[in-house]
Amino acid sequence: MTTAIKPPTTRRRVQKNGERLMLRKWVVGQIEARGIQQKELAAAIGVSADTMSRMLSGKRTIKAEDLSRISAFFGEQPPLTTAPSERKVSYVKVLGEVAAGAFVDMHYVDFAEYTIPYLADPRWSPEAVRALVVRGESINRQARDGDHVIMLDIGEAPRSFRAGDWVVAERVKGGLKETTVKQVRKGSDGSWELWPDSDDQRFQDPLIVEDGEADSVKVIGFVLDFMRSGTRF
């Protein structure tokens, strides 16, 4: 018999749009990383399997009390976010691109910087946050070509990455560099895997975090938010 977990006394507001999608991805990532079924999580937090399915498909909002119980069940905090009322509109520099499979010369960057507005999280210094523009189809279930991601430098984050996190990774081969967005999973052999999220068959394999002399894959930041464009003509 599974006992429903009581939520913490402190509630957290759930944002809309980008954060709501990020939370669904986080929950799914936690489920997959632990090898459990959705119905087990549903029973633990006191909802039906159908309700859980609707939450994770986006047909039902993950309410604050749901998120508190889910967080307690996993023993993990949800993605690095704060309530909208604590944020102020600011501008962040777009400093480059994320594009799976696109390697560029590490010593030559041909990118014209620009700024975009976003809701700044007061916990992070402006110097620790930057934006990147998405290119290609490697995460098209999460962000389309031309959308933006807001990144927190890994050195400024209060913890290291773990399963379910969305991160910005850097892969180096010789003097060439690839910058890409991936979701973290723990491999069966204990390695850290960085997965795309795409319906394009070219992007279905993970990167493995490793530190080699000539080739390396490392996480350089957390994705704080995905900023999707509206109607395109």
mmCIF file of C-alpha atoms in Angstrom:
data_model
loop_
_atom_site.group_PDB
_atom_site.id
_atom_site.type_symbol
_atom_site.label_atom_id
_atom_site.label_comp_id
_atom_site.label_asym_id
_atom_site.label_seq_id
_atom_site.Cartn_x
_atom_site.Cartn_y
_atom_site.Cartn_z
ATOM 1 C CA MET A 1 0.000 0.000 0.000
ATOM 2 C CA THR A 2 1.357 3.386 -1.017
ATOM 3 C CA THR A 3 1.004 6.266 1.414
ATOM 4 C CA ALA A 4 0.243 9.666 -0.059
ATOM 5 C CA ILE A 5 2.893 12.248 0.802
ATOM 6 C CA LYS A 6 1.796 15.393 2.569
ATOM 7 C CA PRO A 7 2.943 18.631 0.928
ATOM 8 C CA PRO A 8 5.279 21.053 2.719
ATOM 9 C CA THR A 9 3.595 23.930 4.502
ATOM 10 C CA THR A 10 5.261 26.480 2.193
ATOM 11 C CA ARG A 11 3.596 26.641 -1.173
ATOM 12 C CA ARG A 12 5.172 27.728 -4.406
ATOM 13 C CA ARG A 13 3.440 29.505 -7.254
ATOM 14 C CA VAL A 14 3.649 27.805 -10.604
ATOM 15 C CA GLN A 15 4.406 30.058 -13.547
ATOM 16 C CA LYS A 16 2.893 29.848 -16.973
ATOM 17 C CA ASN A 17 4.309 29.253 -20.434
ATOM 18 C CA GLY A 18 8.027 28.400 -20.416
ATOM 19 C CA GLU A 19 8.218 27.409 -16.748
ATOM 20 C CA ARG A 20 5.108 25.235 -16.956
ATOM 21 C CA LEU A 21 6.655 23.298 -19.840
ATOM 22 C CA MET A 22 9.975 23.077 -18.012
ATOM 23 C CA LEU A 23 8.256 21.612 -14.940
ATOM 24 C CA ARG A 24 6.569 18.903 -17.016
ATOM 25 C CA LYS A 25 9.913 18.031 -18.584
ATOM 26 C CA TRP A 26 11.525 17.960 -15.137
ATOM 27 C CA VAL A 27 8.920 15.534 -13.753
ATOM 28 C CA VAL A 28 9.207 13.245 -16.789
ATOM 29 C CA GLY A 29 12.994 13.325 -16.494
ATOM 30 C CA GLN A 30 12.809 12.356 -12.814
ATOM 31 C CA ILE A 31 10.459 9.468 -13.611
ATOM 32 C CA GLU A 32 12.717 8.155 -16.376
ATOM 33 C CA ALA A 33 15.890 8.573 -14.340
ATOM 34 C CA ARG A 34 14.451 6.480 -11.496
ATOM 35 C CA GLY A 35 12.884 3.835 -13.726
ATOM 36 C CA ILE A 36 9.432 4.149 -12.146
ATOM 37 C CA GLN A 37 5.978 4.325 -13.707
ATOM 38 C CA GLN A 38 3.689 7.339 -13.808
ATOM 39 C CA LYS A 39 1.049 5.456 -11.798
ATOM 40 C CA GLU A 40 3.514 5.007 -8.909
ATOM 41 C CA LEU A 41 4.061 8.753 -8.701
ATOM 42 C CA ALA A 42 0.311 9.331 -9.037
ATOM 43 C CA ALA A 43 -0.425 7.016 -6.103
ATOM 44 C CA ALA A 44 2.307 8.619 -3.983
ATOM 45 C CA ILE A 45 0.921 12.154 -4.371
ATOM 46 C CA GLY A 46 -2.742 11.138 -4.099
ATOM 47 C CA VAL A 47 -4.038 11.622 -7.656
ATOM 48 C CA SER A 48 -5.361 9.191 -10.250
ATOM 49 C CA ALA A 49 -3.208 7.751 -13.007
ATOM 50 C CA ASP A 50 -5.372 9.620 -15.517
ATOM 51 C CA THR A 51 -4.788 12.929 -13.720
ATOM 52 C CA MET A 52 -1.037 12.320 -13.721
ATOM 53 C CA SER A 53 -1.125 11.525 -17.432
ATOM 54 C CA ARG A 54 -2.993 14.770 -18.102
ATOM 55 C CA MET A 55 -0.458 16.743 -16.040
ATOM 56 C CA LEU A 56 2.490 15.365 -17.961
ATOM 57 C CA SER A 57 0.850 15.814 -21.366
ATOM 58 C CA GLY A 58 0.031 19.460 -20.634
ATOM 59 C CA LYS A 59 -3.738 18.950 -20.573
ATOM 60 C CA ARG A 60 -3.844 19.782 -16.858
ATOM 61 C CA THR A 61 -1.773 22.360 -14.979
ATOM 62 C CA ILE A 62 0.636 21.119 -12.317
ATOM 63 C CA LYS A 63 -0.805 22.944 -9.328
ATOM 64 C CA ALA A 64 1.321 24.256 -6.466
ATOM 65 C CA GLU A 65 0.169 21.492 -4.116
ATOM 66 C CA ASP A 66 0.875 18.859 -6.779
ATOM 67 C CA LEU A 67 4.373 20.207 -7.290
ATOM 68 C CA SER A 68 5.055 20.252 -3.540
ATOM 69 C CA ARG A 69 4.096 16.564 -3.238
ATOM 70 C CA ILE A 70 6.073 15.607 -6.341
ATOM 71 C CA SER A 71 9.136 17.439 -5.019
ATOM 72 C CA ALA A 72 8.793 15.677 -1.659
ATOM 73 C CA PHE A 73 8.436 12.274 -3.358
ATOM 74 C CA PHE A 74 11.589 12.711 -5.426
ATOM 75 C CA GLY A 75 13.498 14.440 -2.638
ATOM 76 C CA GLU A 76 14.521 17.031 -5.232
ATOM 77 C CA GLN A 77 13.747 20.674 -5.804
ATOM 78 C CA PRO A 78 12.131 21.615 -9.128
ATOM 79 C CA PRO A 79 14.003 23.740 -11.696
ATOM 80 C CA LEU A 80 15.723 26.941 -10.584
ATOM 81 C CA THR A 81 12.847 29.408 -10.686
ATOM 82 C CA THR A 82 11.033 31.941 -8.519
ATOM 83 C CA ALA A 83 7.514 33.326 -8.380
ATOM 84 C CA PRO A 84 6.635 35.854 -11.122
ATOM 85 C CA SER A 85 5.853 38.547 -8.556
ATOM 86 C CA GLU A 86 9.511 38.517 -7.457
ATOM 87 C CA ARG A 87 10.808 39.187 -10.958
ATOM 88 C CA LYS A 88 11.290 42.388 -12.916
ATOM 89 C CA VAL A 89 11.569 42.930 -16.634
ATOM 90 C CA SER A 90 15.211 43.311 -17.610
ATOM 91 C CA TYR A 91 17.393 42.814 -20.662
ATOM 92 C CA VAL A 92 19.871 40.017 -21.246
ATOM 93 C CA LYS A 93 22.561 39.753 -23.904
ATOM 94 C CA VAL A 94 22.248 37.064 -26.558
ATOM 95 C CA LEU A 95 25.875 35.967 -26.845
ATOM 96 C CA GLY A 96 25.742 33.060 -29.266
ATOM 97 C CA GLU A 97 23.940 30.057 -30.689
ATOM 98 C CA VAL A 98 23.158 26.514 -29.576
ATOM 99 C CA ALA A 99 23.132 24.094 -32.467
ATOM 100 C CA ALA A 100 23.650 20.331 -32.200
ATOM 101 C CA GLY A 101 26.152 19.016 -34.712
ATOM 102 C CA ALA A 102 27.437 22.469 -35.693
ATOM 103 C CA PHE A 103 31.127 22.841 -34.822
ATOM 104 C CA VAL A 104 32.799 26.249 -34.997
ATOM 105 C CA ASP A 105 36.351 27.468 -34.577
ATOM 106 C CA MET A 106 36.959 28.072 -30.864
ATOM 107 C CA HIS A 107 39.135 31.102 -31.635
ATOM 108 C CA TYR A 108 36.832 32.785 -34.149
ATOM 109 C CA VAL A 109 33.283 33.786 -33.226
ATOM 110 C CA ASP A 110 31.170 35.335 -35.963
ATOM 111 C CA PHE A 111 28.088 36.409 -34.010
ATOM 112 C CA ALA A 112 26.511 39.848 -33.656
ATOM 113 C CA GLU A 113 25.379 40.251 -30.042
ATOM 114 C CA TYR A 114 21.968 41.735 -29.241
ATOM 115 C CA THR A 115 19.647 41.984 -26.228
ATOM 116 C CA ILE A 116 16.178 40.624 -25.473
ATOM 117 C CA PRO A 117 13.760 41.377 -22.588
ATOM 118 C CA TYR A 118 13.066 38.729 -19.958
ATOM 119 C CA LEU A 119 11.830 38.389 -16.377
ATOM 120 C CA ALA A 120 15.009 38.519 -14.304
ATOM 121 C CA ASP A 121 15.380 36.231 -11.288
ATOM 122 C CA PRO A 122 16.756 38.340 -8.396
ATOM 123 C CA ARG A 123 18.807 35.414 -7.092
ATOM 124 C CA TRP A 124 21.278 35.601 -9.973
ATOM 125 C CA SER A 125 23.650 38.421 -10.797
ATOM 126 C CA PRO A 126 23.221 39.872 -14.315
ATOM 127 C CA GLU A 127 26.793 38.838 -15.140
ATOM 128 C CA ALA A 128 25.917 35.162 -14.515
ATOM 129 C CA VAL A 129 22.979 35.096 -16.932
ATOM 130 C CA ARG A 130 23.070 35.136 -20.713
ATOM 131 C CA ALA A 131 20.827 34.162 -23.603
ATOM 132 C CA LEU A 132 21.526 31.923 -26.574
ATOM 133 C CA VAL A 133 19.517 31.525 -29.755
ATOM 134 C CA VAL A 134 18.434 28.018 -30.781
ATOM 135 C CA ARG A 135 19.448 26.803 -34.228
ATOM 136 C CA GLY A 136 18.342 23.551 -35.834
ATOM 137 C CA GLU A 137 15.943 20.800 -34.786
ATOM 138 C CA SER A 138 17.737 18.922 -31.993
ATOM 139 C CA ILE A 139 15.304 20.094 -29.278
ATOM 140 C CA ASN A 140 12.284 20.949 -31.437
ATOM 141 C CA ARG A 141 9.866 19.397 -28.956
ATOM 142 C CA GLN A 142 11.101 21.939 -26.435
ATOM 143 C CA ALA A 143 12.303 24.912 -28.512
ATOM 144 C CA ARG A 144 12.179 25.706 -32.201
ATOM 145 C CA ASP A 145 14.797 27.213 -34.477
ATOM 146 C CA GLY A 146 14.983 30.915 -33.602
ATOM 147 C CA ASP A 147 13.728 30.560 -30.022
ATOM 148 C CA HIS A 148 15.964 31.571 -27.105
ATOM 149 C CA VAL A 149 17.221 29.915 -23.941
ATOM 150 C CA ILE A 150 18.199 31.795 -20.785
ATOM 151 C CA MET A 151 21.314 30.268 -19.236
ATOM 152 C CA LEU A 152 22.821 30.499 -15.751
ATOM 153 C CA ASP A 153 26.587 29.903 -15.677
ATOM 154 C CA ILE A 154 27.343 26.601 -13.948
ATOM 155 C CA GLY A 155 29.788 28.278 -11.553
ATOM 156 C CA GLU A 156 27.045 30.555 -10.172
ATOM 157 C CA ALA A 157 24.461 27.803 -9.578
ATOM 158 C CA PRO A 158 23.764 26.602 -6.011
ATOM 159 C CA ARG A 159 24.200 22.936 -6.965
ATOM 160 C CA SER A 160 25.605 20.658 -9.649
ATOM 161 C CA PHE A 161 23.436 19.217 -12.410
ATOM 162 C CA ARG A 162 21.312 16.106 -11.902
ATOM 163 C CA ALA A 163 18.824 13.932 -13.767
ATOM 164 C CA GLY A 164 15.957 15.898 -15.281
ATOM 165 C CA ASP A 165 17.828 19.213 -15.560
ATOM 166 C CA TRP A 166 18.019 21.111 -18.826
ATOM 167 C CA VAL A 167 21.566 22.264 -19.438
ATOM 168 C CA VAL A 168 23.825 23.923 -21.987
ATOM 169 C CA ALA A 169 26.698 21.638 -22.945
ATOM 170 C CA GLU A 170 29.917 22.281 -24.782
ATOM 171 C CA ARG A 171 31.647 19.599 -26.839
ATOM 172 C CA VAL A 172 35.210 20.186 -28.010
ATOM 173 C CA LYS A 173 36.975 18.272 -30.773
ATOM 174 C CA GLY A 174 40.470 19.504 -31.411
ATOM 175 C CA GLY A 175 40.123 23.213 -32.081
ATOM 176 C CA LEU A 176 36.398 23.052 -32.855
ATOM 177 C CA LYS A 177 33.513 23.610 -30.445
ATOM 178 C CA GLU A 178 29.820 22.639 -30.443
ATOM 179 C CA THR A 179 27.360 24.314 -28.051
ATOM 180 C CA THR A 180 24.028 22.574 -27.528
ATOM 181 C CA VAL A 181 21.050 22.239 -25.171
ATOM 182 C CA LYS A 182 20.343 18.828 -23.678
ATOM 183 C CA GLN A 183 18.446 17.151 -20.827
ATOM 184 C CA VAL A 184 20.437 15.261 -18.203
ATOM 185 C CA ARG A 185 19.863 11.561 -17.527
ATOM 186 C CA LYS A 186 21.856 9.018 -15.524
ATOM 187 C CA GLY A 187 23.048 6.112 -17.654
ATOM 188 C CA SER A 188 22.758 2.467 -16.577
ATOM 189 C CA ASP A 189 26.541 2.416 -16.156
ATOM 190 C CA GLY A 190 26.482 5.475 -13.904
ATOM 191 C CA SER A 191 27.628 7.924 -16.571
ATOM 192 C CA TRP A 192 25.914 11.263 -17.155
ATOM 193 C CA GLU A 193 24.052 11.340 -20.464
ATOM 194 C CA LEU A 194 22.900 14.507 -22.245
ATOM 195 C CA TRP A 195 19.855 13.860 -24.423
ATOM 196 C CA PRO A 196 18.223 15.819 -27.268
ATOM 197 C CA ASP A 197 14.433 16.120 -27.429
ATOM 198 C CA SER A 198 13.477 15.983 -31.082
ATOM 199 C CA ASP A 199 11.220 14.259 -33.591
ATOM 200 C CA ASP A 200 14.063 14.541 -36.123
ATOM 201 C CA GLN A 201 15.759 11.160 -36.545
ATOM 202 C CA ARG A 202 19.148 12.846 -36.855
ATOM 203 C CA PHE A 203 18.990 13.808 -33.188
ATOM 204 C CA GLN A 204 18.213 10.706 -31.158
ATOM 205 C CA ASP A 205 21.526 9.881 -29.472
ATOM 206 C CA PRO A 206 22.982 11.276 -26.246
ATOM 207 C CA LEU A 207 26.313 12.877 -25.499
ATOM 208 C CA ILE A 208 28.289 11.431 -22.592
ATOM 209 C CA VAL A 209 29.884 13.885 -20.161
ATOM 210 C CA GLU A 210 33.630 13.252 -20.326
ATOM 211 C CA ASP A 211 36.866 15.139 -19.938
ATOM 212 C CA GLY A 212 39.490 14.045 -22.463
ATOM 213 C CA GLU A 213 42.715 15.651 -23.582
ATOM 214 C CA ALA A 214 41.609 16.229 -27.196
ATOM 215 C CA ASP A 215 37.860 15.665 -26.986
ATOM 216 C CA SER A 216 35.556 16.625 -24.122
ATOM 217 C CA VAL A 217 31.889 17.139 -23.264
ATOM 218 C CA LYS A 218 31.065 19.353 -20.304
ATOM 219 C CA VAL A 219 28.076 21.206 -18.880
ATOM 220 C CA ILE A 220 28.623 24.973 -18.854
ATOM 221 C CA GLY A 221 25.250 26.181 -17.591
ATOM 222 C CA PHE A 222 21.665 25.535 -16.551
ATOM 223 C CA VAL A 223 18.724 26.467 -18.775
ATOM 224 C CA LEU A 224 16.585 28.755 -16.618
ATOM 225 C CA ASP A 225 13.897 29.282 -19.222
ATOM 226 C CA PHE A 226 12.897 28.647 -22.823
ATOM 227 C CA MET A 227 11.590 31.729 -24.597
ATOM 228 C CA ARG A 228 9.430 30.726 -27.541
ATOM 229 C CA SER A 229 8.439 32.992 -30.391
ATOM 230 C CA GLY A 230 4.795 33.573 -31.243
ATOM 231 C CA THR A 231 3.111 33.439 -34.615
ATOM 232 C CA ARG A 232 5.491 33.212 -37.547
ATOM 233 C CA PHE A 233 4.560 34.206 -41.089
#
